[in-house]
Amino acid sequence: MRLSQVVIRRFKSIKELSLTIPARDERRQGSADFVSIVGENNVGKSSILEAIRLACPGSGKPTIDQFRNLDPSIGPIEVELEFDRLTDADKEKHAVRVHLFVDHGVEKYRIKKVWRAPGVIPESFAYSPDTRQYRFREWPDLKSKAEFANLGAEWKAIVDSADAAGSKKLSKPSKDNYLRAAVQMNSPLIEETEPWSPNPGGNLSNLDSVLPTVIWVPALRETGAEADVSEKQSAVRKIVNALFEQQLSKHDKVIRFRRAAEELEQLFASDGKHKIVASVEAHITSKLKELIDICADLRFTAPDVTADLASKTEFRVLDGNISTRPEHQGHGAQRSIVLALLQMWAEQLRIIGSSDASRTLFLIEEPEIYLHPEMCRRMRDALLRIAQSGIGQVVCTTHSPVFLDLADRHDGIVIVKKNNSNPVAIQRTRDIFGQDEGDKERRSRLRMLLNFDSAANEVFFTSRVTMVEGDCEIAALDAIARRLCHLGEIHWPTYLAARRSVAVINCRGKWTIPAFQVVLNEFGIKYRVVHDEDDADEATRANDQIGALLPSQNCRLVHRPNFEEQIFGKNWTRDKPWKATTAIESAGIVGQPLREFFEYVLHERIECLCTPKDDAAMGALASMTFQQVPRRNLRDRLRKLNVSPHAIQEAHRVEQIFRLPAGPSFAPDVSEAAQLFRIEGSRVSAFAIVTGKSMEDTLVSGDVVALEFLDSVYLDPVSDDRDKMPKDSFCARVEHDGIYVVAINDDVEHRSYTIKRVRVHELVTGGWLCQISADNPETSWGERGHVEIRKTDRVHFAARVVGIVTPLEATETRETVIVPIADA
C-alpha cells in the first residue's frame, strides 16, 4: 500500500498541517511518488519529516521538545496516515481488514497515533466511517454499581440493562459494558464521536507491521551509523544481508556448507544420535539424577552462514588506491554514500519481491547539502528513480530549485509558510494542466524551459517574481543598475540585495508566460509580467491569454510595439542584449522609460536603493531631499590656486610636500598643530601630489592639491545611549561633495589615509547619512572605493582639499612625513 496523505496536529510549532503525496501519473513523464517541501528557514519543514517518522515503526517515543509550546496540556500530538493502492495481501492484514473504507471510488485505509505525554507509547486508532462510535457525555468516577444507580433513573436503567445482558451480574462498574447498554437503549447520556476505532489489530505491533519502513536522512547526518555492518538497522547491514541471503545462498560452496551443517545436526538427532553424544547425555543425566529427577537432552543448531558473514563484513571505500572508512570522506561524499546504500537496499527488496519494497518511505532533509551542483543533480535523479520505479516514496525538504519540477511534479511541491507563527502548507494536489491541446502545449513549453534553465524554479524561493520575454530585458536591468550606481543614485550592495529577492524569469518567448502564470496563480504567488505588444495575429493571441490569466491588470507592463523601439527608438534584429547594454551605459542620464522599467521589474523604487535598508541608525528611506550631483562637475568646483613656482620648490626643499594616493595606502601622520598660511584667501597647511585613477572624475594622477588640516574632525561611534551627531554640526566642518583626506576604523590607528569624495544625504525622517566614494568614470558607484558610514564606524577627516595647484613636473617626493609650509 502507498502512503497518500499525512495530517499533523500539535507537533512542535505545527498547530495543524496536512500534505498529500501524489501518485505517479503515467501521462506525465516526470511524475513521481515525490514531495519537495520548500520554505524559508525555521518555518517547520523539518518538523513535518520528524512527525511522519514518529508515527512510523522504530522511531522511539516523543520528547517534551516535540510537544507544542513544550506543554502537553495544550493537547496531544496527533499524526494521521492515510493509504491507498492496497494489495490483496494488505487487505488481509489483521490491523487492516475490518477498517477499509471507500472514498470517491478509491479503497483506503487511515490510522491515527496519539501521544498524550513525553516518553510514552501512542494510542492508536483506525478510521472506520461505517462503524458508529459513541462515548458518555460525562463519566462519573465512582467505585460501585449502587453509586451509579443512585445518580438517577437514566443511570439505573443502564446498570440494570448491563446486568441483564451479561451471563452473570457485574460485581463492579464496567465502562465498556455500560456503554454498550447505553447504545442499545439509545440513552441521552451518550453522544456519537468521530469514527475512530481504538487499537486496530489488537496491539501496536500488529499495526506497526503494516506501516512503512522509514529511511531517515537528516541534514547533518554522517555515514558512521549507516555504513556500520554491526548496526542491525544500518543500510549496509540490510544490503549485505539481502545480498548474502538471496545471491550467495545459491553458491555451491554455501550449499555444501549447509549440507555439512545438516549432517552435523544428525549427530544430535534423537533417532540417530551419535554414540559419543549419547554417552555425554547419559553421563550428564546420571549426575543430575543424584540431585533431581530430570534428564539431559543435547541438541545442536547449525549456524546460519549468511548471517554470520554479514556481521563480519566491513564496508570501506576506495579513494584512488587508498581504502578508507566512509566517515573519513567529505560530507558530500558521505551523503552520496548513504543514499547509494539506501537505494541499493530498496532495490534488493524489490528484486526479492519483499512486501517492504513498496512500503519504504525515504525522508531526506536537504539532499543538496554539501554537494557540488553536478552531484546535486545526480542526487535528484537517484531520488526520482526511487520514486518512479516503485522502490519507495520520497519526501524531502530543500532549498534548491533542482529538486522541483513545475511542469510534471507541481502536485509534489509543498510551500510551507508561517501564519500567525503557525506553519501552513500550500499544495496543489491536482494536475493544473489538463489534457486538451492548449494545456499540453503549455506543459511542453514549460518542460522545455526547465530542461534548459532549472533556475526558473526559483519562483518558489522568493517573495517577488517578474517574468520577461527574453535576454534583452534582463541585460537592460543590470545595465540600468550599473548606470544609476555610476551616477550615484543607488547604492550597489542595496541593489544587489533587492535584485536577489526578485526572481526575474527569462521565459524565452511570449508563449511560455501563460504556462508560468497558470502555475503561479495556482500557488498564489504574486508576480509581474513584462512583454512586447507586437502586431502579428499570433502575438495578439498570446497577449490575450496573458491578460486573461492576470490576477489584476496592474501586474503587466507592455512595451509598444516592443521593448527596443519604445525605449531606444531602434528596430534591432540581432544582438539585442549587447546593443541595449551599450546604449544604456553610453548615455549621460537614465531616461524616464528606463527608470519605470527598472522599478517595475525590481518591485522597488529607485530612491529606496540609496542606502542599506537594514541599518537602523539610518531610518526608513522613502525619498531623498537633495538633488544628485553629476559626478563630472566636481573638478570645476574646486578652486584653481595660483602658487608661485618658488613656493612649490621651497616646499619640496624642506620636505613639505608628499604623495597622496586616491586609494588606501600607508600615509604620513597628519599633524593637528600644523601652521596655517593663506593663498588667495584660503588657508593651506600642505601640498600633496595625487596618484592613482580612482578619483579621475575630479582629480587625475599628477595633480597637485592644497590641503587644509582639520583639527580633530571625527565621526565617532554612536552608542545606544548617545545621540548621533546633528547634521548641522557635522556640516559645519565637512561639506557635502567635498574632497577630503580620510581614514576609517582601523585605518585611523594604522594611519592609512585615502583621498575621497564625501557626500552627506539628508533623509525625510530627519536623519542623515554619510558616504565616502571614489570618482572613477571606469567603475560604477559601489564597485570599489565606496563606503557607507554607519553608526558603529569611526572616521577621521584629516584634511580638506582646498583647491588644485598647477601640476608639477616629475618631482622626487617623500611619502613618510607631512611638514606644513611655514610661510607663503
GROMACS .gro file of C-alpha atoms in nm, residues 464-675:
model
  212
  464ARG     CA    1   0.863   3.854  -0.574
  465VAL     CA    2   0.855   3.730  -0.933
  466THR     CA    3   0.884   3.913  -1.265
  467MET     CA    4   0.851   3.736  -1.600
  468VAL     CA    5   1.012   3.887  -1.908
  469GLU     CA    6   1.020   3.772  -2.269
  470GLY     CA    7   1.393   3.736  -2.323
  471ASP     CA    8   1.757   3.821  -2.265
  472CYS     CA    9   1.731   4.186  -2.371
  473GLU     CA   10   1.519   4.286  -2.071
  474ILE     CA   11   1.746   4.110  -1.822
  475ALA     CA   12   2.058   4.266  -1.974
  476ALA     CA   13   1.893   4.608  -1.964
  477LEU     CA   14   1.801   4.567  -1.597
  478ASP     CA   15   2.162   4.513  -1.489
  479ALA     CA   16   2.290   4.786  -1.725
  480ILE     CA   17   2.046   5.038  -1.577
  481ALA     CA   18   2.160   4.943  -1.227
  482ARG     CA   19   2.524   4.996  -1.317
  483ARG     CA   20   2.446   5.333  -1.476
  484LEU     CA   21   2.241   5.454  -1.179
  485CYS     CA   22   2.519   5.344  -0.947
  486HIS     CA   23   2.770   5.528  -1.166
  487LEU     CA   24   2.558   5.841  -1.129
  488GLY     CA   25   2.546   5.795  -0.753
  489GLU     CA   26   2.170   5.744  -0.742
  490ILE     CA   27   2.170   5.394  -0.595
  491HIS     CA   28   2.387   5.201  -0.351
  492TRP     CA   29   2.526   4.888  -0.521
  493PRO     CA   30   2.502   4.644  -0.228
  494THR     CA   31   2.145   4.758  -0.162
  495TYR     CA   32   2.060   4.700  -0.527
  496LEU     CA   33   2.212   4.352  -0.516
  497ALA     CA   34   2.005   4.266  -0.208
  498ALA     CA   35   1.688   4.382  -0.386
  499ARG     CA   36   1.784   4.201  -0.707
  500ARG     CA   37   1.837   3.874  -0.524
  501SER     CA   38   1.495   3.896  -0.362
  502VAL     CA   39   1.327   3.900  -0.705
  503ALA     CA   40   1.313   3.602  -0.939
  504VAL     CA   41   1.339   3.755  -1.286
  505ILE     CA   42   1.239   3.471  -1.516
  506ASN     CA   43   1.357   3.472  -1.875
  507CYS     CA   44   1.063   3.298  -2.042
  508ARG     CA   45   1.244   3.288  -2.377
  509GLY     CA   46   0.934   3.381  -2.568
  510LYS     CA   47   0.589   3.516  -2.508
  511TRP     CA   48   0.407   3.183  -2.522
  512THR     CA   49   0.583   3.042  -2.217
  513ILE     CA   50   0.448   3.325  -1.999
  514PRO     CA   51   0.089   3.185  -1.980
  515ALA     CA   52   0.227   2.844  -1.874
  516PHE     CA   53   0.410   3.009  -1.584
  517GLN     CA   54   0.104   3.214  -1.496
  518VAL     CA   55  -0.108   2.901  -1.458
  519VAL     CA   56   0.136   2.756  -1.202
  520LEU     CA   57   0.189   3.080  -1.010
  521ASN     CA   58  -0.184   3.152  -0.995
  522GLU     CA   59  -0.249   2.805  -0.850
  523PHE     CA   60   0.008   2.854  -0.575
  524GLY     CA   61  -0.098   3.211  -0.500
  525ILE     CA   62   0.247   3.351  -0.584
  526LYS     CA   63   0.236   3.721  -0.678
  527TYR     CA   64   0.409   3.818  -1.000
  528ARG     CA   65   0.452   4.083  -1.268
  529VAL     CA   66   0.478   4.041  -1.644
  530VAL     CA   67   0.680   4.249  -1.891
  531HIS     CA   68   0.622   4.175  -2.258
  532ASP     CA   69   0.604   4.333  -2.602
  533GLU     CA   70   0.277   4.414  -2.769
  534ASP     CA   71   0.395   4.323  -3.122
  535ASP     CA   72   0.148   4.341  -3.404
  536ALA     CA   73   0.114   3.994  -3.552
  537ASP     CA   74  -0.206   3.792  -3.507
  538GLU     CA   75  -0.017   3.520  -3.321
  539ALA     CA   76   0.123   3.777  -3.080
  540THR     CA   77  -0.224   3.919  -3.022
  541ARG     CA   78  -0.349   3.575  -2.928
  542ALA     CA   79  -0.065   3.534  -2.679
  543ASN     CA   80  -0.132   3.881  -2.536
  544ASP     CA   81  -0.495   3.788  -2.482
  545GLN     CA   82  -0.401   3.471  -2.297
  546ILE     CA   83  -0.159   3.660  -2.074
  547GLY     CA   84  -0.422   3.922  -1.998
  548ALA     CA   85  -0.688   3.663  -1.919
  549LEU     CA   86  -0.464   3.493  -1.663
  550LEU     CA   87  -0.353   3.809  -1.483
  551PRO     CA   88  -0.480   3.838  -1.125
  552SER     CA   89  -0.504   4.215  -1.187
  553GLN     CA   90  -0.422   4.444  -1.477
  554ASN     CA   91  -0.154   4.637  -1.287
  555CYS     CA   92   0.055   4.318  -1.295
  556ARG     CA   93   0.158   4.383  -1.655
  557LEU     CA   94   0.392   4.627  -1.830
  558VAL     CA   95   0.355   4.627  -2.209
  559HIS     CA   96   0.605   4.787  -2.449
  560ARG     CA   97   0.459   4.911  -2.778
  561PRO     CA   98   0.541   4.779  -3.027
  562ASN     CA   99   0.839   4.624  -2.846
  563PHE     CA  100   1.100   4.698  -2.580
  564GLU     CA  101   1.377   4.831  -2.804
  565GLU     CA  102   1.157   5.053  -3.018
  566GLN     CA  103   0.970   5.212  -2.728
  567ILE     CA  104   1.282   5.265  -2.514
  568PHE     CA  105   1.556   5.331  -2.769
  569GLY     CA  106   1.367   5.411  -3.088
  570LYS     CA  107   1.553   5.130  -3.266
  571ASN     CA  108   1.435   4.821  -3.450
  572TRP     CA  109   1.715   4.576  -3.372
  573THR     CA  110   1.707   4.233  -3.533
  574ARG     CA  111   2.009   4.077  -3.358
  575ASP     CA  112   2.249   4.127  -3.066
  576LYS     CA  113   1.971   4.296  -2.871
  577PRO     CA  114   2.117   4.242  -2.520
  578TRP     CA  115   2.456   4.384  -2.621
  579LYS     CA  116   2.305   4.680  -2.805
  580ALA     CA  117   2.072   4.764  -2.516
  581THR     CA  118   2.359   4.746  -2.267
  582THR     CA  119   2.582   4.968  -2.483
  583ALA     CA  120   2.306   5.225  -2.531
  584ILE     CA  121   2.236   5.249  -2.159
  585GLU     CA  122   2.599   5.269  -2.050
  586SER     CA  123   2.689   5.534  -2.308
  587ALA     CA  124   2.401   5.763  -2.218
  588GLY     CA  125   2.465   6.054  -1.987
  589ILE     CA  126   2.141   6.004  -1.799
  590VAL     CA  127   1.885   5.731  -1.740
  591GLY     CA  128   1.560   5.839  -1.903
  592GLN     CA  129   1.217   5.804  -1.750
  593PRO     CA  130   1.105   5.499  -1.957
  594LEU     CA  131   1.410   5.304  -1.842
  595ARG     CA  132   1.352   5.414  -1.483
  596GLU     CA  133   0.991   5.293  -1.495
  597PHE     CA  134   1.100   4.961  -1.643
  598PHE     CA  135   1.374   4.923  -1.378
  599GLU     CA  136   1.141   4.994  -1.085
  600TYR     CA  137   0.865   4.773  -1.225
  601VAL     CA  138   1.086   4.467  -1.276
  602LEU     CA  139   1.261   4.511  -0.941
  603HIS     CA  140   0.940   4.581  -0.743
  604GLU     CA  141   1.130   4.870  -0.583
  605ARG     CA  142   1.158   5.245  -0.623
  606ILE     CA  143   1.500   5.387  -0.711
  607GLU     CA  144   1.513   5.618  -0.412
  608CYS     CA  145   1.476   5.317  -0.182
  609LEU     CA  146   1.802   5.176  -0.315
  610CYS     CA  147   2.018   5.464  -0.197
  611THR     CA  148   2.113   5.316   0.138
  612PRO     CA  149   2.110   4.978   0.312
  613LYS     CA  150   1.764   4.914   0.449
  614ASP     CA  151   1.887   4.713   0.745
  615ASP     CA  152   2.076   4.997   0.914
  616ALA     CA  153   1.856   5.107   1.200
  617ALA     CA  154   2.055   5.424   1.252
  618MET     CA  155   1.974   5.546   0.902
  619GLY     CA  156   1.600   5.513   0.936
  620ALA     CA  157   1.345   5.430   0.669
  621LEU     CA  158   1.437   5.592   0.341
  622ALA     CA  159   1.128   5.692   0.148
  623SER     CA  160   1.279   5.967  -0.062
  624MET     CA  161   1.585   6.194  -0.071
  625THR     CA  162   1.566   6.569  -0.016
  626PHE     CA  163   1.874   6.654  -0.218
  627GLN     CA  164   1.938   6.659  -0.587
  628GLN     CA  165   2.202   6.412  -0.703
  629VAL     CA  166   2.507   6.597  -0.839
  630PRO     CA  167   2.651   6.466  -1.167
  631ARG     CA  168   2.992   6.321  -1.093
  632ARG     CA  169   3.194   6.504  -1.358
  633ASN     CA  170   3.133   6.860  -1.238
  634LEU     CA  171   3.344   6.842  -0.919
  635ARG     CA  172   3.675   6.939  -1.079
  636ASP     CA  173   3.524   7.265  -1.193
  637ARG     CA  174   3.400   7.331  -0.840
  638LEU     CA  175   3.749   7.310  -0.689
  639ARG     CA  176   3.938   7.640  -0.673
  640LYS     CA  177   4.235   7.691  -0.903
  641LEU     CA  178   4.511   7.825  -0.682
  642ASN     CA  179   4.794   8.031  -0.827
  643VAL     CA  180   5.103   7.931  -0.632
  644SER     CA  181   5.441   8.068  -0.727
  645PRO     CA  182   5.699   7.812  -0.851
  646HIS     CA  183   5.929   7.941  -0.578
  647ALA     CA  184   5.680   7.834  -0.307
  648ILE     CA  185   5.649   7.486  -0.454
  649GLN     CA  186   6.024   7.450  -0.487
  650GLU     CA  187   6.074   7.569  -0.131
  651ALA     CA  188   5.815   7.319  -0.010
  652HIS     CA  189   5.999   7.042  -0.188
  653ARG     CA  190   6.337   7.154  -0.048
  654VAL     CA  191   6.218   7.136   0.313
  655GLU     CA  192   6.020   6.814   0.250
  656GLN     CA  193   5.688   6.987   0.287
  657ILE     CA  194   5.512   6.800   0.006
  658PHE     CA  195   5.403   6.437  -0.019
  659ARG     CA  196   5.216   6.196  -0.244
  660LEU     CA  197   4.851   6.130  -0.158
  661PRO     CA  198   4.709   5.812  -0.311
  662ALA     CA  199   4.349   5.806  -0.425
  663GLY     CA  200   4.306   5.472  -0.259
  664PRO     CA  201   4.402   5.307   0.071
  665SER     CA  202   4.774   5.338   0.138
  666PHE     CA  203   5.005   5.391   0.431
  667ALA     CA  204   5.030   5.768   0.465
  668PRO     CA  205   5.210   6.010   0.692
  669ASP     CA  206   5.066   6.124   1.019
  670VAL     CA  207   4.865   6.442   0.981
  671SER     CA  208   4.971   6.688   1.247
  672GLU     CA  209   4.687   6.876   1.409
  673ALA     CA  210   4.933   7.151   1.513
  674ALA     CA  211   5.014   7.240   1.155
  675GLN     CA  212   5.094   7.606   1.086
   0.00000   0.00000   0.00000
